[in-house]
Coordinates of C-alpha atoms in Angstrom, one line a residue:
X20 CA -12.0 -27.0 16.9
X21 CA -9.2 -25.3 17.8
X22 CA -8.6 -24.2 21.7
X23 CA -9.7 -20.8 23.1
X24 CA -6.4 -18.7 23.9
X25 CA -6.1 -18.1 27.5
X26 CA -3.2 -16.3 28.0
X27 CA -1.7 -16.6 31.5
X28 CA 2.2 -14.2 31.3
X29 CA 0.9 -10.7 28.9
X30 CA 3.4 -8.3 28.1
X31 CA 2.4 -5.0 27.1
X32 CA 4.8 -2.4 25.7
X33 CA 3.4 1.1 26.0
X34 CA 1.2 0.4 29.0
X35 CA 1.7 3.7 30.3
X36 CA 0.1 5.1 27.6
X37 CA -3.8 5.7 26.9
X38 CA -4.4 2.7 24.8
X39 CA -1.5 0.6 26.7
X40 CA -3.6 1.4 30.0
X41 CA -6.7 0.6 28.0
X42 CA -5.6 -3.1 27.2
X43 CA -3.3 -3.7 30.9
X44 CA -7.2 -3.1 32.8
X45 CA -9.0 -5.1 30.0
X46 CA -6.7 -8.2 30.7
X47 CA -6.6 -7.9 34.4
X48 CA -7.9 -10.0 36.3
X49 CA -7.3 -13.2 38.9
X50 CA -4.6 -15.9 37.2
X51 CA -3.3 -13.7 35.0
X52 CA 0.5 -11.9 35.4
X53 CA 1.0 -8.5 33.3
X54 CA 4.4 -7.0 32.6
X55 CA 3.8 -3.4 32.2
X56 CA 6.3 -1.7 30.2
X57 CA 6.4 1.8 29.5
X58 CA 8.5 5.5 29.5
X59 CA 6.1 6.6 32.9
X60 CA 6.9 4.5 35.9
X61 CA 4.4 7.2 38.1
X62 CA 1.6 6.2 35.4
X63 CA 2.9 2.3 35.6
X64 CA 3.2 2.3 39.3
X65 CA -0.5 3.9 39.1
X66 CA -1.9 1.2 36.6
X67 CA 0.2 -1.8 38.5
X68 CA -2.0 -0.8 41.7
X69 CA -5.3 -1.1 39.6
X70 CA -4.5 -4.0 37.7
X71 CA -4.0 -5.7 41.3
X72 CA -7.0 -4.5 42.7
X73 CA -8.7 -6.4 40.1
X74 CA -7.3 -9.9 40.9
X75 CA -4.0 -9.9 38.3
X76 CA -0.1 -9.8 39.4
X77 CA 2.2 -7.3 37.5
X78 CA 5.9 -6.1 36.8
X79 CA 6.5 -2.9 36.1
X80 CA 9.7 -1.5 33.6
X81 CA 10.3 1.9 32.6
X82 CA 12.6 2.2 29.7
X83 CA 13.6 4.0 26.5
X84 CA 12.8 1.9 23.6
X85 CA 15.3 4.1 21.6
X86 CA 17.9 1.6 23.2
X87 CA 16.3 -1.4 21.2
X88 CA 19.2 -3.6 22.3
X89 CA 18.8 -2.8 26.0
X90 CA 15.1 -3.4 25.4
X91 CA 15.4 -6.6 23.6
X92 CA 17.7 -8.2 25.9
X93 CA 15.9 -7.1 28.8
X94 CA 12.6 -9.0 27.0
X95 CA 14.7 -11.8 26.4
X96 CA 15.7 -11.9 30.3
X97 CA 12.1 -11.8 31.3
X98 CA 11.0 -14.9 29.0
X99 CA 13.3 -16.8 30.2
X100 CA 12.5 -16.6 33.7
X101 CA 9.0 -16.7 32.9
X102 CA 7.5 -17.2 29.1
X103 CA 4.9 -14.9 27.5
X104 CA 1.6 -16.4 26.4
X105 CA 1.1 -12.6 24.6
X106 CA 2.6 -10.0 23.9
X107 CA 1.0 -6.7 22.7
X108 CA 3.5 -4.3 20.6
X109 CA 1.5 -0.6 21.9
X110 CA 4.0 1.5 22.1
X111 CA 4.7 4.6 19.5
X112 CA 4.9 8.0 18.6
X113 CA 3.0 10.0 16.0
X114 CA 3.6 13.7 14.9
X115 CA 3.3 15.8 11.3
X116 CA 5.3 18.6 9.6
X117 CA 5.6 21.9 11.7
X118 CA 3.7 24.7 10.4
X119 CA 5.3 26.4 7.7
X120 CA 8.0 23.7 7.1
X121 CA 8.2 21.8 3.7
X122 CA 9.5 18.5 5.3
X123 CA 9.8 16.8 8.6
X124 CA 12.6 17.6 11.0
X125 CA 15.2 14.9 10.2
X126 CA 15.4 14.2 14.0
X127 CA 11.8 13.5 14.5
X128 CA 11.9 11.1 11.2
X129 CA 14.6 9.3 13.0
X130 CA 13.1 8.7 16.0
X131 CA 9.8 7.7 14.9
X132 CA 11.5 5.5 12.7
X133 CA 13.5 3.7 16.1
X134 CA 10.2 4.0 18.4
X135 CA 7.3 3.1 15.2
X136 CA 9.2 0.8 13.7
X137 CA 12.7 -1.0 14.6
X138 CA 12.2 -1.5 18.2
X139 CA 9.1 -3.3 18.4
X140 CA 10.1 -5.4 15.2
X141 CA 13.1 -6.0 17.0
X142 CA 11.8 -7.3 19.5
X143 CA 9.1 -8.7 17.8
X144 CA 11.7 -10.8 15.9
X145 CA 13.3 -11.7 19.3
X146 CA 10.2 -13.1 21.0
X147 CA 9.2 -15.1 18.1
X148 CA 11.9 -17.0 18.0
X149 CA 11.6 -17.6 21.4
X150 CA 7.9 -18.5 20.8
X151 CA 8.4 -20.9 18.1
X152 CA 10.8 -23.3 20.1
X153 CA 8.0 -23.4 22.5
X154 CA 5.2 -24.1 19.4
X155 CA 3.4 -21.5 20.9
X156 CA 2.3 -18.0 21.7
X157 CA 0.9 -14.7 20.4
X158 CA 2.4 -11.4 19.3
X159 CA 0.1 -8.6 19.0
X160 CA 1.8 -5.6 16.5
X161 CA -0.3 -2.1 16.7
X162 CA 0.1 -0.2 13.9
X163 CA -1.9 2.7 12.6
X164 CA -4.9 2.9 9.6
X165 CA -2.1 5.7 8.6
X166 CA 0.5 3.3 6.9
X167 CA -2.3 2.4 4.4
X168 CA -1.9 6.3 2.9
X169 CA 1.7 9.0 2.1
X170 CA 0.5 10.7 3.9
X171 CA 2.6 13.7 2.9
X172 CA 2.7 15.7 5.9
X173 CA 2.9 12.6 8.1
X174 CA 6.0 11.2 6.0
X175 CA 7.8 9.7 9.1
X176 CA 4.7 8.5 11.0
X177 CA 2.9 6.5 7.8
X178 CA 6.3 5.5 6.5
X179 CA 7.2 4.0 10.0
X180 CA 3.5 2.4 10.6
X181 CA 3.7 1.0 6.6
X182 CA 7.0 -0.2 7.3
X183 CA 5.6 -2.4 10.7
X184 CA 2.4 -3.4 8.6
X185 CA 5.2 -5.2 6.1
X186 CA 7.0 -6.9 8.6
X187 CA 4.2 -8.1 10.5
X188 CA 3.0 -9.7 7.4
X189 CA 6.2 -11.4 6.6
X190 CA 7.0 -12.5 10.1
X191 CA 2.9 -13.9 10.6
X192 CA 3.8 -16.0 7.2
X193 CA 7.1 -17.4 8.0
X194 CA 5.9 -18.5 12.2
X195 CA 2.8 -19.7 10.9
X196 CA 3.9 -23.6 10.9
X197 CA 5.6 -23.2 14.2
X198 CA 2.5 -22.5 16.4
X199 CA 3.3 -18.7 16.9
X200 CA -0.1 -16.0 15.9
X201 CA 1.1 -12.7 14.8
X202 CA -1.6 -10.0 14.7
X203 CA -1.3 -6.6 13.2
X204 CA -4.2 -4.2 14.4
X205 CA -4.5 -1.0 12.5
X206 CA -6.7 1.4 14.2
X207 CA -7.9 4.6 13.3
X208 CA -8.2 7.9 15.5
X209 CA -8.2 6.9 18.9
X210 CA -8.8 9.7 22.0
X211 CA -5.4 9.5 24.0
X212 CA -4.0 12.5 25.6
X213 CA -1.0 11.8 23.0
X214 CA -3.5 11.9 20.0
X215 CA -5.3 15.0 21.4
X216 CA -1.9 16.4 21.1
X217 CA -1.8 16.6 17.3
X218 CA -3.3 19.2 15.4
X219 CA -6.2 17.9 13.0
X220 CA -9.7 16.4 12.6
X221 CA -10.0 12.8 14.4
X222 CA -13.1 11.3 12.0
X223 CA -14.3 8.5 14.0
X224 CA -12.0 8.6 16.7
X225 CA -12.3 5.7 19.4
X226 CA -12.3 5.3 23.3
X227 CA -9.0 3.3 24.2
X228 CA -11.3 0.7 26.0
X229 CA -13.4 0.0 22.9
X230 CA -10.3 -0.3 20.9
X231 CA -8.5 -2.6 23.3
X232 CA -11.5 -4.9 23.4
X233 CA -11.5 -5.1 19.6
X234 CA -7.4 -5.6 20.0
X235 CA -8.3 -8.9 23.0
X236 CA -10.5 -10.3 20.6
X237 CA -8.3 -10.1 18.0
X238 CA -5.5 -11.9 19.8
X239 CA -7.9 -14.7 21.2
X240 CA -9.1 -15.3 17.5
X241 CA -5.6 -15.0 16.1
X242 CA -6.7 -12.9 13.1
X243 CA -4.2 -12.1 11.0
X244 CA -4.9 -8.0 10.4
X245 CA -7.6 -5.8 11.4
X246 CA -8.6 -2.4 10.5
X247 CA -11.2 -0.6 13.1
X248 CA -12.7 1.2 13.0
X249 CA -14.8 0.0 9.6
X250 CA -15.3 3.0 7.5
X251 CA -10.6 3.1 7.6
X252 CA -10.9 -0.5 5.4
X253 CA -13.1 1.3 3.0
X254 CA -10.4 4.5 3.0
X255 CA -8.2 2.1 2.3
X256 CA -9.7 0.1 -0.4
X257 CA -10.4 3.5 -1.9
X258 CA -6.9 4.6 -1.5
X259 CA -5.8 1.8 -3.8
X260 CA -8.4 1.9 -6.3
X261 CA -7.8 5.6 -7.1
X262 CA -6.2 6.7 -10.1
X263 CA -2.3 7.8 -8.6
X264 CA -3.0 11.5 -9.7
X265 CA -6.1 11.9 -8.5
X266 CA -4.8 10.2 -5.2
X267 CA -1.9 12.6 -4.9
X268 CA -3.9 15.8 -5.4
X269 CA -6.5 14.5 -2.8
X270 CA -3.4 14.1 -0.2
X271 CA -2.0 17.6 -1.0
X272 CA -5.4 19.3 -0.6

Protein backbone atom coordinates (compact mmCIF):
# COMPACT_ATOMS: atom_id res chain seq x y z
CA UNK A 1 0.00 0.00 0.00
CA UNK A 2 1.28 3.03 -1.13
CA UNK A 3 1.95 6.09 1.54
CA UNK A 4 -0.62 8.86 2.11
CA UNK A 5 0.79 12.26 0.59
CA UNK A 6 1.47 14.64 3.23
CA UNK A 7 2.72 17.54 1.70
CA UNK A 8 4.88 19.72 4.01
CA UNK A 9 6.27 23.11 1.26
CA UNK A 10 2.68 23.85 -1.16
CA UNK A 11 2.89 26.33 -3.73
CA UNK A 12 -0.05 27.81 -5.01
CA UNK A 13 -0.15 30.03 -8.11
CA UNK A 14 -3.25 32.13 -8.18
CA UNK A 15 -3.79 32.24 -4.44
CA UNK A 16 -5.17 35.61 -4.63
CA UNK A 17 -7.83 34.56 -6.50
CA UNK A 18 -11.38 32.91 -5.41
CA UNK A 19 -10.42 29.33 -5.94
CA UNK A 20 -6.55 30.04 -5.12
CA UNK A 21 -7.81 31.40 -1.71
CA UNK A 22 -10.16 28.44 -1.61
CA UNK A 23 -7.30 25.79 -1.67
CA UNK A 24 -4.32 28.29 0.46
CA UNK A 25 -7.25 27.99 3.77
CA UNK A 26 -8.02 24.29 2.93
CA UNK A 27 -4.26 23.33 3.26
CA UNK A 28 -3.52 25.57 6.15
CA UNK A 29 -2.82 24.44 9.02
CA UNK A 30 0.28 23.66 11.79
CA UNK A 31 3.51 21.95 9.89
CA UNK A 32 2.67 23.02 6.84
CA UNK A 33 4.56 26.17 4.79
CA UNK A 34 2.38 27.82 1.83
CA UNK A 35 3.98 30.04 -0.89
CA UNK A 36 1.16 32.24 -2.04
CA UNK A 37 1.65 33.49 -5.37
CA UNK A 38 -0.63 35.79 -7.00
CA UNK A 39 -1.25 39.41 -9.09
CA UNK A 40 -2.91 40.97 -5.50
CA UNK A 41 -0.42 41.27 -2.77
CA UNK A 42 -3.48 43.37 -0.56
CA UNK A 43 -5.54 40.00 -1.10
CA UNK A 44 -2.19 37.76 -0.47
CA UNK A 45 -1.10 39.89 2.40
CA UNK A 46 -4.93 39.26 3.60
CA UNK A 47 -4.92 35.40 3.03
CA UNK A 48 -1.11 35.10 4.44
CA UNK A 49 -2.63 36.53 7.85
CA UNK A 50 -5.46 33.79 7.81
CA UNK A 51 -3.50 31.06 6.66
CA UNK A 52 -1.25 31.87 9.90
CA UNK A 53 -4.01 32.20 12.24
CA UNK A 54 -4.74 28.67 11.45
CA UNK A 55 -1.31 27.15 12.42
CA UNK A 56 0.65 27.22 8.74
CA UNK A 57 3.77 29.58 7.68
CA UNK A 58 3.55 31.41 4.33
CA UNK A 59 5.44 33.54 1.60
CA UNK A 60 3.87 35.73 -0.24
CA UNK A 61 4.89 36.95 -4.24
CA UNK A 62 2.98 39.14 -6.38
CA UNK A 63 3.97 38.88 -9.93
CA UNK A 64 2.93 38.96 -13.59
CA UNK A 65 2.86 35.50 -14.99
CA UNK A 66 3.03 37.22 -18.54
CA UNK A 67 6.84 37.40 -17.70
CA UNK A 68 7.00 33.46 -17.70
CA UNK A 69 10.79 33.58 -17.53
CA UNK A 70 10.85 35.92 -14.55
CA UNK A 71 8.23 33.57 -13.07
CA UNK A 72 9.98 30.42 -13.69
CA UNK A 73 13.30 31.41 -12.47
CA UNK A 74 11.86 32.95 -9.51
CA UNK A 75 10.09 29.21 -8.81
CA UNK A 76 13.24 27.68 -9.54
CA UNK A 77 15.00 30.09 -6.77
CA UNK A 78 12.42 29.15 -4.31
CA UNK A 79 12.94 25.18 -4.74
CA UNK A 80 16.14 25.40 -4.23
CA UNK A 81 16.13 27.02 -1.04
CA UNK A 82 13.37 25.02 0.04
CA UNK A 83 11.70 22.03 -2.29
CA UNK A 84 7.98 21.80 -2.98
CA UNK A 85 6.10 18.73 -1.89
CA UNK A 86 2.96 20.36 -4.19
CA UNK A 87 2.42 22.52 -6.31
CA UNK A 88 -1.09 23.73 -7.51
CA UNK A 89 -1.12 25.46 -11.14
CA UNK A 90 -4.57 27.95 -10.22
CA UNK A 91 -3.89 30.69 -11.83
CA UNK A 92 -5.85 31.91 -15.26
CA UNK A 93 -8.02 34.08 -17.13
CA UNK A 94 -11.27 33.38 -18.91
CA UNK A 95 -13.32 35.82 -21.19
CA UNK A 96 -15.56 35.33 -24.65
CA UNK A 97 -16.19 37.35 -27.86
CA UNK A 98 -17.45 41.00 -27.27
CA UNK A 99 -20.91 41.63 -28.17
CA UNK A 100 -21.31 42.20 -31.69
CA UNK A 101 -17.80 41.08 -32.73
CA UNK A 102 -17.21 37.99 -35.07
CA UNK A 103 -13.91 36.96 -33.38
CA UNK A 104 -11.87 37.52 -30.35
CA UNK A 105 -9.65 40.57 -29.95
CA UNK A 106 -6.21 39.22 -31.07
CA UNK A 107 -4.82 40.82 -27.86
CA UNK A 108 -6.99 39.00 -25.44
CA UNK A 109 -6.21 35.53 -27.47
CA UNK A 110 -2.72 36.34 -26.76
CA UNK A 111 -2.75 36.75 -23.40
CA UNK A 112 -4.91 34.05 -22.44
CA UNK A 113 -2.75 32.04 -24.42
CA UNK A 114 0.58 33.31 -22.09
CA UNK A 115 -1.51 33.32 -18.64
CA UNK A 116 -3.97 29.75 -19.57
CA UNK A 117 -1.43 28.09 -21.12
CA UNK A 118 2.53 28.76 -21.51
CA UNK A 119 3.26 29.98 -18.16
CA UNK A 120 2.02 27.43 -15.97
CA UNK A 121 3.34 24.66 -18.50
CA UNK A 122 6.44 26.44 -18.27
CA UNK A 123 6.74 26.20 -15.19
CA UNK A 124 5.18 23.17 -14.87
CA UNK A 125 7.91 21.73 -17.08
CA UNK A 126 10.57 23.55 -14.74
CA UNK A 127 9.38 22.06 -11.46
CA UNK A 128 9.16 18.62 -12.78
CA UNK A 129 12.33 18.29 -13.59
CA UNK A 130 13.26 19.47 -10.47
CA UNK A 131 10.91 16.91 -8.92
CA UNK A 132 12.11 14.02 -10.65
CA UNK A 133 15.83 14.30 -9.51
CA UNK A 134 14.31 14.27 -6.06
CA UNK A 135 11.92 10.91 -7.05
CA UNK A 136 9.26 12.86 -5.72
CA UNK A 137 6.51 15.34 -5.58
CA UNK A 138 3.13 16.56 -6.97
CA UNK A 139 2.06 19.06 -9.61
CA UNK A 140 -1.49 19.95 -9.50
CA UNK A 141 -2.54 21.60 -13.32
CA UNK A 142 -6.26 23.31 -13.17
CA UNK A 143 -7.70 23.52 -16.25
CA UNK A 144 -11.32 24.11 -17.16
CA UNK A 145 -14.37 21.46 -18.27
CA UNK A 146 -14.17 24.18 -21.26
CA UNK A 147 -11.17 22.64 -23.28
CA UNK A 148 -13.29 19.43 -23.68
CA UNK A 149 -15.72 21.79 -26.29
CA UNK A 150 -14.84 24.88 -29.43
CA UNK A 151 -16.38 26.57 -27.90
CA UNK A 152 -16.80 29.13 -30.61
CA UNK A 153 -17.27 32.25 -28.75
CA UNK A 154 -14.71 31.22 -26.14
CA UNK A 155 -11.92 30.39 -28.95
CA UNK A 156 -8.97 31.64 -26.77
CA UNK A 157 -10.13 30.44 -23.44
CA UNK A 158 -11.03 26.51 -24.64
CA UNK A 159 -8.18 26.58 -26.96
CA UNK A 160 -5.76 27.67 -24.14
CA UNK A 161 -7.46 25.23 -21.35
CA UNK A 162 -7.43 22.14 -24.35
CA UNK A 163 -4.03 23.09 -25.00
CA UNK A 164 -2.92 22.67 -20.88
CA UNK A 165 -5.23 19.37 -20.76
CA UNK A 166 -2.63 18.00 -23.69
CA UNK A 167 0.35 18.79 -21.98
CA UNK A 168 -0.60 17.66 -18.65
CA UNK A 169 -1.25 14.41 -20.20
CA UNK A 170 2.00 14.13 -21.87
CA UNK A 171 4.06 15.46 -19.07
CA UNK A 172 1.91 12.90 -16.29
CA UNK A 173 3.09 9.96 -18.90
CA UNK A 174 6.68 10.82 -19.39
CA UNK A 175 7.42 11.63 -15.01
CA UNK A 176 5.45 8.68 -14.24
CA UNK A 177 8.63 6.35 -13.63
CA UNK A 178 10.49 9.12 -11.82
CA UNK A 179 8.14 9.38 -8.76
CA UNK A 180 6.61 12.74 -9.82
CA UNK A 181 2.11 12.80 -9.84
CA UNK A 182 0.82 15.15 -12.32
CA UNK A 183 -2.87 15.95 -11.83
CA UNK A 184 -5.15 17.81 -14.25
CA UNK A 185 -8.46 18.95 -12.53
CA UNK A 186 -11.07 20.15 -14.95
CA UNK A 187 -13.82 21.94 -13.16
CA UNK A 188 -16.87 23.33 -14.27
CA UNK A 189 -18.61 26.67 -13.30
CA UNK A 190 -17.19 27.74 -10.26
CA UNK A 191 -18.64 31.15 -8.21
CA UNK A 192 -15.53 33.53 -8.08
CA UNK A 193 -15.89 37.19 -8.44
CA UNK A 194 -13.81 36.63 -11.77
CA UNK A 195 -16.44 34.03 -13.07
CA UNK A 196 -19.39 36.28 -11.96
CA UNK A 197 -17.69 38.64 -14.23
CA UNK A 198 -18.60 36.89 -17.52
CA UNK A 199 -21.79 37.09 -19.10
CA UNK A 200 -23.76 33.69 -19.34
CA UNK A 201 -25.51 30.83 -17.51
CA UNK A 202 -23.20 28.99 -14.85
CA UNK A 203 -25.22 25.28 -14.81
CA UNK A 204 -23.96 23.72 -11.79
CA UNK A 205 -21.61 26.21 -10.65
CA UNK A 206 -19.45 25.37 -7.46
CA UNK A 207 -18.42 27.06 -4.16
CA UNK A 208 -14.46 27.47 -4.40
CA UNK A 209 -14.19 25.50 -1.07
CA UNK A 210 -16.07 22.44 -2.37
CA UNK A 211 -14.03 22.57 -5.37
CA UNK A 212 -10.73 22.87 -3.62
CA UNK A 213 -11.62 19.96 -1.42
CA UNK A 214 -12.30 17.79 -4.48
CA UNK A 215 -8.80 19.37 -6.01
CA UNK A 216 -6.81 18.14 -2.13
CA UNK A 217 -8.19 14.92 -2.65
CA UNK A 218 -7.23 14.69 -5.89
CA UNK A 219 -3.57 15.55 -5.23
CA UNK A 220 -3.37 13.15 -2.03
CA UNK A 221 -4.77 10.27 -4.35
CA UNK A 222 -2.62 11.25 -7.30
CA UNK A 223 -5.36 10.77 -9.82
CA UNK A 224 -4.42 11.39 -13.01
CA UNK A 225 -7.57 13.74 -14.45
CA UNK A 226 -10.80 14.75 -12.90
CA UNK A 227 -13.80 16.35 -14.19
CA UNK A 228 -16.32 17.94 -11.35
CA UNK A 229 -18.56 18.53 -11.23
CA UNK A 230 -20.15 14.97 -12.64
CA UNK A 231 -22.90 15.88 -15.02
CA UNK A 232 -19.37 18.03 -17.25
CA UNK A 233 -17.85 14.14 -17.82
CA UNK A 234 -21.18 13.22 -19.33
CA UNK A 235 -21.11 16.80 -21.60
CA UNK A 236 -18.04 15.62 -22.46
CA UNK A 237 -18.68 12.03 -23.39
CA UNK A 238 -21.58 13.56 -25.30
CA UNK A 239 -19.51 16.03 -26.95
CA UNK A 240 -17.50 13.23 -28.53
CA UNK A 241 -20.11 10.88 -29.38
CA UNK A 242 -22.09 13.54 -31.45
CA UNK A 243 -22.16 13.44 -35.05
CA UNK A 244 -19.58 16.73 -35.99
CA UNK A 245 -22.62 18.60 -37.64
CA UNK A 246 -24.95 18.16 -35.32
CA UNK A 247 -22.12 19.19 -32.72
CA UNK A 248 -21.28 22.33 -34.54
CA UNK A 249 -24.90 23.62 -34.99
CA UNK A 250 -25.47 22.88 -31.16
CA UNK A 251 -22.31 25.21 -30.41
CA UNK A 252 -23.54 28.04 -32.75
CA UNK A 253 -27.07 27.99 -31.27
Amino acid sequence: MSKIFHPARILIIGASGGLGTALARYYARPGVILSLWGRDMTRLSSLARACEAAGASTKVRSLDLSDVKGAVDAMLAEDEADPVDLAIFASGQGDIRAAGALVEDSGLVARLGTINFVAPASMAAALAGRMAARSKGRIVLIGSAAAFHALPFACAYSGTKAGLAHFAEALRIGMREHGVRIVLVSPGFIDTAAARQVSGARLFSMRPEAVAAKIARAAALGKAHVVTPWPFNLLRWFDRLLPRPLRERLLLA
